[in-house]
Coordinates of C-alpha atoms and ligand atoms in Angstrom, one line a residue:
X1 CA -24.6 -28.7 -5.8
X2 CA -27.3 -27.4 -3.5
X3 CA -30.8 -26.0 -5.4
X4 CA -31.1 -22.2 -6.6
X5 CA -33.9 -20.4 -4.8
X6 CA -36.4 -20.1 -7.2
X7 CA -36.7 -16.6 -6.9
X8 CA -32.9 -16.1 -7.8
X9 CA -32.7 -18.7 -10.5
X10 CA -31.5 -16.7 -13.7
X11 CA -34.5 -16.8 -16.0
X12 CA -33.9 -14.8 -18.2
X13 CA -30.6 -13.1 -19.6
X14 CA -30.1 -9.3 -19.5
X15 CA -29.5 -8.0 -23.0
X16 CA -28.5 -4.4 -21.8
X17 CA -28.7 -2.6 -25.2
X18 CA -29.4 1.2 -23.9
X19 CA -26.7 3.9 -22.8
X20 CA -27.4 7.1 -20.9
X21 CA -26.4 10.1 -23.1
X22 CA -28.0 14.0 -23.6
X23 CA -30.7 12.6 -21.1
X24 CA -31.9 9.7 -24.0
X25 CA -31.8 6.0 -23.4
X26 CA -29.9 5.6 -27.1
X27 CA -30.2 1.9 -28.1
X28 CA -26.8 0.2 -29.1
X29 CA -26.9 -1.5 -32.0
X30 CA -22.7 -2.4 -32.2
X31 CA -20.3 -5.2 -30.8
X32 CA -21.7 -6.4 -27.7
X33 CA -19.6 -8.4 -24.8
X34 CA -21.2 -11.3 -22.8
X35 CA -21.1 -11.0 -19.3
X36 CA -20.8 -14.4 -17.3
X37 CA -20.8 -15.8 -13.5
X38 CA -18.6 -17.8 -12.5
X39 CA -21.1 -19.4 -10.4
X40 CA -22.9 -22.2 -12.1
X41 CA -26.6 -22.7 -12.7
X42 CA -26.2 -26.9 -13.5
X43 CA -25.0 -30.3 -11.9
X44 CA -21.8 -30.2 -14.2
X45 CA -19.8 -27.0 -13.4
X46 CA -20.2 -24.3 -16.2
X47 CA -20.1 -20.5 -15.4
X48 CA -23.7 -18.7 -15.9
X49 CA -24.6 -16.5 -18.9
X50 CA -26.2 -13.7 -17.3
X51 CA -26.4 -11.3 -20.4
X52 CA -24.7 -8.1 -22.7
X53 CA -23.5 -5.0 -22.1
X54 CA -22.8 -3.1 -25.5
X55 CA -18.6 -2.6 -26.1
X56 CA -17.9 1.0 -26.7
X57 CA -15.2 2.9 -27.7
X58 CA -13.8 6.3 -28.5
X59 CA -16.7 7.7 -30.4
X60 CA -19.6 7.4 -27.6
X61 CA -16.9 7.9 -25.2
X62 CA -16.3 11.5 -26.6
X63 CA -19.9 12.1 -27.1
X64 CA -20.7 11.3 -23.7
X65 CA -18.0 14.1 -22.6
X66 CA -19.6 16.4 -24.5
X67 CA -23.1 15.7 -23.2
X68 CA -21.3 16.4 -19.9
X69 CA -20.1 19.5 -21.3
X70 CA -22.7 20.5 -22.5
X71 CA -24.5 20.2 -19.8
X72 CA -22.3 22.4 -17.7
X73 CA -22.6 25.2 -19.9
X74 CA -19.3 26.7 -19.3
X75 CA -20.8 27.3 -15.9
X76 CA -24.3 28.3 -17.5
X77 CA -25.9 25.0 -17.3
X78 CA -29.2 24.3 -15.7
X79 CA -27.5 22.0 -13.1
X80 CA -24.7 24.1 -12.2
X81 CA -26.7 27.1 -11.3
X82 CA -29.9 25.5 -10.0
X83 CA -30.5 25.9 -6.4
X84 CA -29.4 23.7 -3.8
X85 CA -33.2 22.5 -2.9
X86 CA -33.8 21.9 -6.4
X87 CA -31.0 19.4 -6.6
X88 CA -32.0 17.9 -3.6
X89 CA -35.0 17.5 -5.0
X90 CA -33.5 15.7 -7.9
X91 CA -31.7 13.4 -5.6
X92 CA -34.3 12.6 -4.0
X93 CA -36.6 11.9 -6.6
X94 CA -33.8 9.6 -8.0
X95 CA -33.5 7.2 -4.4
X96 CA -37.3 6.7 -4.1
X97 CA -36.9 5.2 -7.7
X98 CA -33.6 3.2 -6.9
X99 CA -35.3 1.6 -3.9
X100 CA -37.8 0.0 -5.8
X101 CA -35.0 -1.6 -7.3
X102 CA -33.7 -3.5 -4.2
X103 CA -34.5 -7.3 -5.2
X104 CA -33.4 -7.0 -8.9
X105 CA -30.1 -5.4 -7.9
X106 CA -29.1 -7.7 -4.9
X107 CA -29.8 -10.4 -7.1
X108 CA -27.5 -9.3 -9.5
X109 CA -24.7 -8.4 -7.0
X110 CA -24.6 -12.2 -5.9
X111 CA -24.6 -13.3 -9.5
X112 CA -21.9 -10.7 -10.6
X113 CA -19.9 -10.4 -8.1
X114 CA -20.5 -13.9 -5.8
X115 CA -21.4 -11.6 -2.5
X116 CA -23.3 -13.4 0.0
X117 CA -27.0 -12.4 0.1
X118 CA -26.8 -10.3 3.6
X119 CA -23.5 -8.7 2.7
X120 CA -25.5 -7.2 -1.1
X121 CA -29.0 -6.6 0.9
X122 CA -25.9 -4.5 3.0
X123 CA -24.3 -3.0 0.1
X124 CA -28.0 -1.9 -1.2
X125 CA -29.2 -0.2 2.1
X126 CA -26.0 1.3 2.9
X127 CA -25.5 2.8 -0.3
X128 CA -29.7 4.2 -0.1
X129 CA -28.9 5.7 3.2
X130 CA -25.2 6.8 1.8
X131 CA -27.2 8.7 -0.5
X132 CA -30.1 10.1 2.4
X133 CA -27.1 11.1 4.3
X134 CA -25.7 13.3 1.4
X135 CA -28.8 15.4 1.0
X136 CA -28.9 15.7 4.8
X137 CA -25.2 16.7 4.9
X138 CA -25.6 19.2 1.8
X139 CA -28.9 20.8 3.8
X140 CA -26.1 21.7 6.4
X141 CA -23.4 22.7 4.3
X142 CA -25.6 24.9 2.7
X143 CA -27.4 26.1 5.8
X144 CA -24.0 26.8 7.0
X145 CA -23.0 29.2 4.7
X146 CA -26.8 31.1 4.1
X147 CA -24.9 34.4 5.7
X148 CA -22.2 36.8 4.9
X149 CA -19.5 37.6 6.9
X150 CA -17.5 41.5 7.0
X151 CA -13.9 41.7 7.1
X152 CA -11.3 45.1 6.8
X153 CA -14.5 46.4 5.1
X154 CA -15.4 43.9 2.5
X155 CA -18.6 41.6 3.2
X156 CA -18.4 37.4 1.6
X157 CA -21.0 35.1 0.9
X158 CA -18.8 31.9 0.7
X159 CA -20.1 28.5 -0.3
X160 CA -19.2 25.6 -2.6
X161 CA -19.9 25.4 -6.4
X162 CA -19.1 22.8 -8.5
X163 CA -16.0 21.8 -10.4
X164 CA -17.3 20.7 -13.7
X165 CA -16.9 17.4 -15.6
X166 CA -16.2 14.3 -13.5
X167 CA -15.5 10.8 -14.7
X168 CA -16.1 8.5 -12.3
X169 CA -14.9 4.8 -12.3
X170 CA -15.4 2.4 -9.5
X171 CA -14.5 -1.1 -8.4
X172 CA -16.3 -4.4 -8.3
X173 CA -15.8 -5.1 -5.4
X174 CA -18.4 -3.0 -4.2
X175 CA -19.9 -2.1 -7.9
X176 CA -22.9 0.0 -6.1
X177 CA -21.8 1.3 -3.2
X178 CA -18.1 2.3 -3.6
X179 CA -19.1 3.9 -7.2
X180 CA -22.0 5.6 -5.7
X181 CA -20.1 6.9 -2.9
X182 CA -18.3 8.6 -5.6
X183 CA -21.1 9.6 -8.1
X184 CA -23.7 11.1 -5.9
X185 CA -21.6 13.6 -3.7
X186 CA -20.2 14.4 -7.7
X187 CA -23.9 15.1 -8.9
X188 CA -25.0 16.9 -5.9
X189 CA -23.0 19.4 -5.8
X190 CA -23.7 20.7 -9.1
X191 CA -21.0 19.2 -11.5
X192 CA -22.1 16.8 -14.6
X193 CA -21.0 12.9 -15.1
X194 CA -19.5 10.6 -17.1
X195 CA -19.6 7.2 -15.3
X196 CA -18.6 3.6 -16.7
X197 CA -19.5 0.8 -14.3
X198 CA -16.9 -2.0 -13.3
X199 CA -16.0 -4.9 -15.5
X200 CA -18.0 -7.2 -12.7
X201 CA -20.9 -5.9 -11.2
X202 CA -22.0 -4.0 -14.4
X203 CA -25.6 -5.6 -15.3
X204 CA -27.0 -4.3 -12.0
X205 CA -26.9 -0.4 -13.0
X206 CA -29.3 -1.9 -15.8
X207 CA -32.5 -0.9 -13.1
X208 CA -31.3 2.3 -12.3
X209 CA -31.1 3.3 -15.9
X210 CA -34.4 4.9 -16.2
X211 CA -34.3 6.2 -12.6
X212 CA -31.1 8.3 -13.5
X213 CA -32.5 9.3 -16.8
X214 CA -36.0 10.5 -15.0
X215 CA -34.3 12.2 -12.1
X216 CA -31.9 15.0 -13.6
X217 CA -31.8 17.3 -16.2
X218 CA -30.1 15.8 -19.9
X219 CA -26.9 15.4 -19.9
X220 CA -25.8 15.4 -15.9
X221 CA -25.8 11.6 -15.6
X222 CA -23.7 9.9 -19.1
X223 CA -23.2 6.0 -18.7
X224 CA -20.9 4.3 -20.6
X225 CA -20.1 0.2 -20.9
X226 CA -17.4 -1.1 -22.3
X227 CA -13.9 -1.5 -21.6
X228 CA -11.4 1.1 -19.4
X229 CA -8.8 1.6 -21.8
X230 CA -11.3 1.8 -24.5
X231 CA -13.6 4.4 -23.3
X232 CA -11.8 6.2 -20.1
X233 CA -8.2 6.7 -21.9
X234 CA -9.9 9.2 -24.9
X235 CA -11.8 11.1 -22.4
X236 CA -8.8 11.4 -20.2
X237 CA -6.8 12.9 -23.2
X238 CA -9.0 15.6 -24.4
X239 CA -8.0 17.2 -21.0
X240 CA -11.3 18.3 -20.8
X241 CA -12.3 16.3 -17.8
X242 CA -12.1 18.1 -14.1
X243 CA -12.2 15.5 -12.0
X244 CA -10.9 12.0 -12.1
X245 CA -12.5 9.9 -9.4
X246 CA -11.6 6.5 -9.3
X247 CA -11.8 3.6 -6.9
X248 CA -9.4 0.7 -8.1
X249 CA -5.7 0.3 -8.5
X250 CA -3.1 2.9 -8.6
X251 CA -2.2 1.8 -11.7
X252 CA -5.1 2.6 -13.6
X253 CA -5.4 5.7 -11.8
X254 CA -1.8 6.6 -13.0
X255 CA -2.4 5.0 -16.6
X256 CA -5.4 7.7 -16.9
X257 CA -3.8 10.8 -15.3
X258 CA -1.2 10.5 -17.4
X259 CA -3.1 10.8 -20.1
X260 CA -4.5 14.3 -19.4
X261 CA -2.5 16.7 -20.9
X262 CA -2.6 19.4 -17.9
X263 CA -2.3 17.5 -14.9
X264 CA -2.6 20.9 -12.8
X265 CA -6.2 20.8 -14.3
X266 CA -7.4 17.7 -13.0
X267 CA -8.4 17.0 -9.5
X268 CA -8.1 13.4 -8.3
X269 CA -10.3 11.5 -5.7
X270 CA -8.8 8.1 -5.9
X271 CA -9.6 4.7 -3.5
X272 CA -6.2 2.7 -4.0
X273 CA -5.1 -0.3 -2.9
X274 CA -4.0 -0.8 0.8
X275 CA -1.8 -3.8 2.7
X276 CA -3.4 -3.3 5.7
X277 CA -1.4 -4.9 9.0
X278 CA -2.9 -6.1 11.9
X279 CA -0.2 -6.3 14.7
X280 CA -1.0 -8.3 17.8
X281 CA 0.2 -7.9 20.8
X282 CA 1.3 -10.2 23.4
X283 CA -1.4 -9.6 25.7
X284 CA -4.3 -9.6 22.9
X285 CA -7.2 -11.5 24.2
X286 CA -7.0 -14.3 21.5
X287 CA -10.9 -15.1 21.0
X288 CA -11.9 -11.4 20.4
X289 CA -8.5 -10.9 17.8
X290 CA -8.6 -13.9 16.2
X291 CA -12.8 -13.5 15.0
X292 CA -12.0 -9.7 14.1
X293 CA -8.9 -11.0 11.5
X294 CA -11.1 -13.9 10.2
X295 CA -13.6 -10.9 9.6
X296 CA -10.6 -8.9 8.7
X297 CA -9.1 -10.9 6.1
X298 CA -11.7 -13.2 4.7
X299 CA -15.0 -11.1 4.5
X300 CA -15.8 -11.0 1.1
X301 CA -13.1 -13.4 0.4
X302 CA -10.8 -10.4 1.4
X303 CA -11.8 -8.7 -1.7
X304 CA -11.5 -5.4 -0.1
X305 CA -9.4 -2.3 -0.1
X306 CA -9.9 -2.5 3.9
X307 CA -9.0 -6.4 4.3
X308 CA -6.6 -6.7 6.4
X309 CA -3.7 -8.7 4.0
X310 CA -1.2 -9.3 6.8
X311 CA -0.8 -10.2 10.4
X312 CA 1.7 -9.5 12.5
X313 CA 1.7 -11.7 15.8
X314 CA 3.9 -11.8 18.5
X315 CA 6.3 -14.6 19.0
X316 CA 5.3 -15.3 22.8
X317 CA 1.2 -16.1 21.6
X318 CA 2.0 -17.1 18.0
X319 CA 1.6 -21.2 19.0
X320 CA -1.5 -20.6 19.9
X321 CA -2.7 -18.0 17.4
X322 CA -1.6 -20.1 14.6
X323 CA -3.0 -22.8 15.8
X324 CA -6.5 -21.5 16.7
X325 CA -6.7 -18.8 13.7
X326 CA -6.2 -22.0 10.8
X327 CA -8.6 -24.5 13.0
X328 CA -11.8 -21.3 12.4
X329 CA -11.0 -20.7 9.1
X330 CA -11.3 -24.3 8.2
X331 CA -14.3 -24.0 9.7
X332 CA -15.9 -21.2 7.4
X333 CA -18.6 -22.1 5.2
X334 CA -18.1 -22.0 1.3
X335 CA -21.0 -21.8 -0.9
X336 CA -23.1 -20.2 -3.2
X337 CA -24.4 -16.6 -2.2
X338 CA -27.5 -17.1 -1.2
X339 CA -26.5 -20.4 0.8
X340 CA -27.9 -19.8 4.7
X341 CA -24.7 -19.2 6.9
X342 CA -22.3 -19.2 4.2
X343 CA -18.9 -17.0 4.8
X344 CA -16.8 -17.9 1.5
X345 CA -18.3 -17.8 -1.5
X346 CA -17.3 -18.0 -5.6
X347 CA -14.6 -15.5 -6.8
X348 CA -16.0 -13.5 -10.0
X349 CA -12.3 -13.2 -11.8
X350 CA -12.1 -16.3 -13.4
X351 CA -8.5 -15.7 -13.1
X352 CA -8.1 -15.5 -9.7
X353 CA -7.9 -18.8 -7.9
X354 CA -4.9 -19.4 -10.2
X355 CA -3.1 -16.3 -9.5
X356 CA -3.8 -17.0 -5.6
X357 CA -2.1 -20.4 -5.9
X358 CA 1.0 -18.7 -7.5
X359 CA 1.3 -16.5 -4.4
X360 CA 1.3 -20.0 -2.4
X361 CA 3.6 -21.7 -4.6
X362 CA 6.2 -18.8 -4.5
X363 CA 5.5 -18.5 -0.7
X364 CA 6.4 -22.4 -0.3
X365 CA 9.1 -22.2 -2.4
X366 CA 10.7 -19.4 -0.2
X367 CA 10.0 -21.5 2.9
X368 CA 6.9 -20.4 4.3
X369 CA 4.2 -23.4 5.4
X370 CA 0.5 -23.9 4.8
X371 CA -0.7 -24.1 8.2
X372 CA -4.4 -24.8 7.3
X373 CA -5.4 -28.3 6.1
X374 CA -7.8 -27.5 3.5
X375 CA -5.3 -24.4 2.7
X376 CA -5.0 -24.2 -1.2
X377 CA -7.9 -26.7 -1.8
X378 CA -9.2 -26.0 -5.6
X379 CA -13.1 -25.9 -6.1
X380 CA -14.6 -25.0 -9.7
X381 CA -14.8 -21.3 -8.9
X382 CA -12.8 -20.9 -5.6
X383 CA -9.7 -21.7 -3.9
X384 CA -9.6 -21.9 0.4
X385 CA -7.8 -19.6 2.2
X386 CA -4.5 -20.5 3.2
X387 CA -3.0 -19.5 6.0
X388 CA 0.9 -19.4 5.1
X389 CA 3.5 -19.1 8.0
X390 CA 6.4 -18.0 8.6
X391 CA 5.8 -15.0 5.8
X392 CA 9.3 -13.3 4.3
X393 CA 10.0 -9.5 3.0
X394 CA 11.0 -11.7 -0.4
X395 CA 7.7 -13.7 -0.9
X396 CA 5.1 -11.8 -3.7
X397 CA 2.3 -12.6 -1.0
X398 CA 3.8 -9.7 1.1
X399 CA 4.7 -7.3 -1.5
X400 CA 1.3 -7.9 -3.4
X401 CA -1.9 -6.9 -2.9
X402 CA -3.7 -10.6 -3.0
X403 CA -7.0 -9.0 -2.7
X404 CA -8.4 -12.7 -2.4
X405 CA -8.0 -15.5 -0.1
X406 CA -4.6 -16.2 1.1
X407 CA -3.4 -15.3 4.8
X408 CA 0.3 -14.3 4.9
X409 CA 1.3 -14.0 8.6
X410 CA 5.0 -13.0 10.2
X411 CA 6.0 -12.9 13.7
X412 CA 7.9 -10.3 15.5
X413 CA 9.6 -9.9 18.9
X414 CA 10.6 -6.6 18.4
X415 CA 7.7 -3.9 17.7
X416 CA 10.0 -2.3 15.7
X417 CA 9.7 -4.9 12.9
X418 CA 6.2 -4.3 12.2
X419 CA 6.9 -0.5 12.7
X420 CA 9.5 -0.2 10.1
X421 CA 8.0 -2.5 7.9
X422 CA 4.3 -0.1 7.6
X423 CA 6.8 3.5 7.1
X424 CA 8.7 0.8 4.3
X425 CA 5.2 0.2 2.7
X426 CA 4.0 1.8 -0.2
X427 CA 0.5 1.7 1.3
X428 CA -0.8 3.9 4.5
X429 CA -4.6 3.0 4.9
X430 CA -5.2 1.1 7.7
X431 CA -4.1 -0.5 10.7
X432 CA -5.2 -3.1 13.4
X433 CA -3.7 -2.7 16.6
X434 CA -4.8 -5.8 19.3
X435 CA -3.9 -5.4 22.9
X436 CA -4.7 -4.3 26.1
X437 CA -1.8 -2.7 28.1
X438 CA -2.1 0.7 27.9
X439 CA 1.2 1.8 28.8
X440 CA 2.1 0.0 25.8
X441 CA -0.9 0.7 23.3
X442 CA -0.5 4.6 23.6
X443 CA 3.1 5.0 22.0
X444 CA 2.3 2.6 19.5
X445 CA -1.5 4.7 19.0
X446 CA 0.8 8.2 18.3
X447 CA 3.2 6.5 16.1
X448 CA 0.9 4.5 14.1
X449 CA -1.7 7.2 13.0
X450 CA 1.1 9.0 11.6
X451 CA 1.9 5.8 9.4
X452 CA -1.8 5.6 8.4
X453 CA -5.6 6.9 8.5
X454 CA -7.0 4.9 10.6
X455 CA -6.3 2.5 13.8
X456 CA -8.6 0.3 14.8
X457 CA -8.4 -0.8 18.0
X458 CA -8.8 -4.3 19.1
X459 CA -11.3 -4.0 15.8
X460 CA -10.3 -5.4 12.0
X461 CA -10.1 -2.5 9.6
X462 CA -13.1 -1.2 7.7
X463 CA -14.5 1.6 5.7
X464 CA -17.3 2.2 7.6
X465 CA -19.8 3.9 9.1
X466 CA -19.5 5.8 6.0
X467 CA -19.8 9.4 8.1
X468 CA -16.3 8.6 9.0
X469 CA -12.9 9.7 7.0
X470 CA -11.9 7.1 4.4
X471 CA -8.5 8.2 3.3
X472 CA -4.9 6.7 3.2
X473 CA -1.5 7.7 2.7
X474 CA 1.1 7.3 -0.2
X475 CA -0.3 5.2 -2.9
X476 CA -3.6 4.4 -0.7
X477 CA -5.7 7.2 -1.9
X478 CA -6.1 10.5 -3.0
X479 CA -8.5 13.0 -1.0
X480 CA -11.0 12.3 1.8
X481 CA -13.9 10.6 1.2
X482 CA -17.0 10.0 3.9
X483 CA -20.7 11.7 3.9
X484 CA -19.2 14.8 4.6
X485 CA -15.9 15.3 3.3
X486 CA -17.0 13.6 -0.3
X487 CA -19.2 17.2 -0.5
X488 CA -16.2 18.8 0.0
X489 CA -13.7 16.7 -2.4
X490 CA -16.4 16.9 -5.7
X491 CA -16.5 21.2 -5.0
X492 CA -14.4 24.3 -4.3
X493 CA -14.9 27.2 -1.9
X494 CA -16.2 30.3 -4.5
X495 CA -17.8 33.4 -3.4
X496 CA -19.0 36.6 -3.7
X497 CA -17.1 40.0 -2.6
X498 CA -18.7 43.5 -2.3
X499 CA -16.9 46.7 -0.7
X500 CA -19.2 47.9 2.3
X501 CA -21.1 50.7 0.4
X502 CA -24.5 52.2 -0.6
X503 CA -24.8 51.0 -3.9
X504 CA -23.1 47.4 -3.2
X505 CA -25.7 46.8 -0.2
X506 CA -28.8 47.9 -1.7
X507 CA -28.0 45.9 -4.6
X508 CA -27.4 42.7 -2.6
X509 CA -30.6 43.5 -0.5
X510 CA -32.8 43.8 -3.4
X511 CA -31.0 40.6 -4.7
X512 CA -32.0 39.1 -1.9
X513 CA -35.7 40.5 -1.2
X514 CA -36.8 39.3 -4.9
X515 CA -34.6 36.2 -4.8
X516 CA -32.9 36.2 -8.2
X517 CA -30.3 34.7 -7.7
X518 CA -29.7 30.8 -6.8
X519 CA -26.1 31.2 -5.4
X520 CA -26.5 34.3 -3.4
X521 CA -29.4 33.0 -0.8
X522 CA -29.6 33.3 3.1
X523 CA -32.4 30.8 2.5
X524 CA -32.3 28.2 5.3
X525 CA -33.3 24.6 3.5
X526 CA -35.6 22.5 5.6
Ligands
G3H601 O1 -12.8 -2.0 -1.0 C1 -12.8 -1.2 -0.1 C2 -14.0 -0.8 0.6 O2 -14.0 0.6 0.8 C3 -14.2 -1.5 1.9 O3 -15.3 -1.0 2.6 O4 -14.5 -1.8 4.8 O5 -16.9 -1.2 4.3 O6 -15.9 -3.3 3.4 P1 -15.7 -1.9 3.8

C-alpha cells in the first residue's frame, strides 16, 4: 500500500451530532450510525472509520417538514415574498462561505465516495460555479419579465414564484454536485427545503452546516441524516410536500410518490437511471472511439447515470475494437484517490464488487467471454473491469444497470439491431453515436434523438456543461434539468392581471413609484 498524503491522512473522526432545523443547529443526542470507507488507512486491509451521522426517524423528519412549512407561510413567508435581489443576496452570501470549504470537502469526497482527487476538486468547482451560474441565470429571468405586456385590453406582469415545500434527495455518486444541482435552483426561487444527504458522501455537508444556517432565513434550508425509508417515506405521506426532487433510482422515486396521497399535488424532478449505448460505426476512427468509451464507461468506475453501460460495435471493426479496447483498459491505473495518474479507484458500496462478479458469472454462464486478462480480478475494495463479449438480450449485465465496472459489448451488422434494441429499452438518456460518413450518420442523428435526449457525436455521453439540457426519456428522468431550465422546473408561471382602466393603472403606478411590492417590480437587477 502506497503512503497517505499527510494532509489527507484521517486524523480525526467526524462526530456529526448537529441537524439543520427552524434555522438552529439542534444537537442530536439519539442512535447514531458509523460511517466507514472502504478504503483503508493500514498495511492489513480494513475499511476507514471516518465518523457519525445521527439516525433519524419519523419524529424530526415531520418536524423538519413543518419548519419548511412554516417557513413558507402559506405563501406569507419571509422567503417566498422577498425580492429577487434579496435572495440573490442570500445565495450569494452562502457560496463565499462554501468556498472556504473546498479542501475539507474534497477530502471527504475521496474518502466517502473513493473519487480521484481531480475528479472531487471538479465536483467542488463545478458545483461553486453551478451555483454562480444560477444567480446569473435568475438576474435574467427576472430581468426578463421586469415589464407588462397588454392584450384584448387586459395588461400582465408574468414571472415565476415558487412552488412551496421541496424534498430533495440526491445520489452519491456525485453527493455535492448532483444534490446541489437540485437544492439551489429549489431555494432560489423562493420555495423552502427539506434535504437528506446520500447514504455515501454524507460527512462532507458537515462544513456547509453553518454556511446554510448563516445564509437564509430559519427554516428555508432543513437537513436531515439518517436513513430513506426512515425519514423520506413519513414526509412523503403527509402529502404535504410539493415537490419531490430526486436523483437516484426509479425505484425509490416510485417507492416515495407512492406514498403521497395526491399524486396530482406533487411535482417530480427526478435523475433516473440510464443504459446508455454507444453504437460504432464501421468507419469510426478507432483511436478517438475507443479513448471516449474507456472515458465513457469507466470514469468514476462508471458510477454514473451518463456511463455509457453498453457498446454496440460493428461486426466488420469488432477484431480490432475488442482487441484494442481490453489491451487500454488493462492498462488503467487502480489506486487510492489521491494516487498521481490514477483512473480506477475503491468502490464505496461494500457490496459492490460482489454483485459485479454475479453479472460476470451469469454473463459466462450464458456464453459470453472475458476478453480482458485482468477482467474480474478481486482487490480488497475493487474488482477490474471486465470486458465481456459477445453480450446476449438474456444476460442481467444487459438488462441491469451495473452502475460499476463491467463492460458488456454486442456486435451488430444490421443498424437496425441496435435501433430496436434503444426504442425496446426502458431507458432514453443518452446515446453515443461514432462515425464519420455522413450520408450515413444523418438518418441515424433524426432517428436517434427521438429515442433519447442527447447524441453525442463521436463524444462518450455526459451531463455536462451543466448550461445544457439534462433530461431523458421513459424511466430516465422526470423534467429538465441544466442552469436554466432547473429555474424553471423548481417554479410556476403566476401573475398579475388588471383591466386597462383609471383606477387599475394609477394603482399599479403608484405601486410601482413607492415600490411596495416585491413581486410587482420593473426593477432591472444588476
Ligand atoms: O450520475 C450522473 C451524472 O449526472 C453524470 O454527470 O456526466 O457530468 O459525470 P457527468
Amino acid at each position: 500500500m502506497k503512503t497517505i498524503p499527510e494532509e489527507f491522512k484521517i486524523v480525526q473522526p467526524i462526530e456529526q451530532k448537529e441537524y439543520l432545523i427552524h434555522g438552529e443547529l439542534r444537537k442530536w443526542t439519539g442512535n447514531r450510525t458509523e460511517v466507514y470507507s472502504s478504503i483503508s488507512s493500514t498495511e492489513n486491509y480494513a475499511p476507514t472509520l471516518l465518523g457519525s451521522i445521527p439516525d433519524m426517524g419519523e419524529t424530526e423528519a415531520l418536524e423538519a417538514l413543518d419548519s419548511a412549512m412554516k417557513a413558507y407561510g402559506r405563501g406569507q413567508g419571509v422567503w417566498p415574498t422577498m425580492h429577487v435581489k434579496d435572495r440573490i443576496e442570500c445565495m450569494e452570501n452562502f457560496v463565499e462561505q462554501m468556498t472556504t470549504k473546498r479542501d475539507e470537502i474534497v477530502k471527504l469526497l475521496m474518502w466517502e465516495i473513493g473519487k480521484s482527487l481531480p475528479d472531487s476538486q471538479k465536483e467542488f468547482d463545478r458545483t461553486v460555479d453551478y451555483i454562480y451560474d444560477t444567480i446569473e441565470e435568475y438576474k435574467d429571468l427576472d430581468r426578463n419579465s421586469a415589464k407588462f405586456q397588454k392584450n384584448d385590453g387586459v395588461y400582465a406582469h408574468i414571472k415565476r414564484g415558487p412552488l412551496g415545500v421541496v424534498l430533495c434527495l440526491g445520489p452519491y455518486n456525485y453527493p455535492l454536485n448532483e444534490t446541489f444541482a437540485l437544492l439551489i435552483p429549489a431555494i432560489i426561487m423562493g420555495n423552502t427545503t427539506i434535504f437528506k444527504p446520500a447514504k455515501h458522501g454524507v460527512l462532507l455537508i458537515t462544513p456547509l452546516l453553518e454556511a446554510f444556517k448563516n445564509s437564509f432565513p430559519k427554516g428555508v434550508v432543513n437537513i436531515l441524516f439518517g436513513r430513506g425509508r426512515a425519514v423520506a417515506a413519513p414526509i412523503m405521506k403527509t402529502g404535504k410536500v410539493d415537490v419531490l426532487a430526486l436523483i437516484g433510482n426509479s425505484k425509490s422515486a416510485n417507492a416515495l410518490q407512492d406514498q403521497h396521497p395526491k399524486s396530482n399535488r406533487l411535482r417530480l424532478v427526478l435523475g433516473l437511471e440510464a443504459k446508455n449505448p454507444a453504437i460504432i460505426l464501421p468507419d469510426a476512427d478507432l483511436d478517438l472511439t475507443i479513448n471516449e468509451c474507456i472515458t465513457g464507461t469507466l470514469s468514476f468506475n462508471g458510477q454514473r447515470c451518463t456511463a455509457l453501460k453498453v457498446l454496440y460495435v460493428h461486426e466488420d471493426i469488432k477484431e480490432e475494437f475488442l482487441k484494442r479496447f481490453s489491451q487500454q483498459v488493462d492498462a488503467l491505473t487502480f489506486g487510492n484517490p489521491w494516487d498521481d495518474g490514477v483512473k480506477l479507484t475503491p468502490l464505496p458500496e461494500p457490496g459492490k464488487p460482489a454483485y459485479i462478479q454475479e453479472l460476470i458469472d451469469d454473463a459466462v454462464q450464458k456464453g459470453a467471454k472475458i476478453l480482458n486478462k485482468k477482467g474480474g480480478q478481486h482487490f480488497d475494495n475493487y474488482i477490474w473491469p471486465a470486458v465481456l463479449y459477445p453480450v446476449t438480450k438474456e444476460m442481467r449485465v444487459y438488462q441491469e444497470e451495473q452502475f460499476g465496472p463491467v463492460i458488456p459489448i454486442l456486435s451488430f451488422a444490421d443498424i437496425e439491431k441496435p435501433l430496436d434494441d434503444m426504442a425496446e429499452s426502458n431507458y432514453g438518456q443518452q446515446v453515443s453515436l461514432f462515425g464519420k460518413d455522413v450520408y450515413t450518420l444523418s438518418p441515424l442523428i433524426d432517428t436517434l434523438v427521438n429515442l433519447v435526449c442527447r447524441v453525442n457525436l463521436n463524444s462518450s455521453c455526459q451531463r455536462g456543461p451543466d448550461v445544457y439540457p439534462f433530461t431523458g426519456r421513459k424511466d430516465s428522468a422526470q423534467a429538465t434539468l441544466s442552469v436554466h431550465d432547473a429555474l424553471r422546473s423548481f417554479s410556476i408561471r403566476t401573475f398579475v392581471a388588471f383591466k386597462d382602466n383609471e383606477l387599475n393603472n394609477e394603482a399599479i403606478q403608484q405601486l410601482l413609484e413607492a415600490k411596495l411590492s416585491n413581486f410587482v417590480s420593473t426593477d432591472y437587477i444588476l
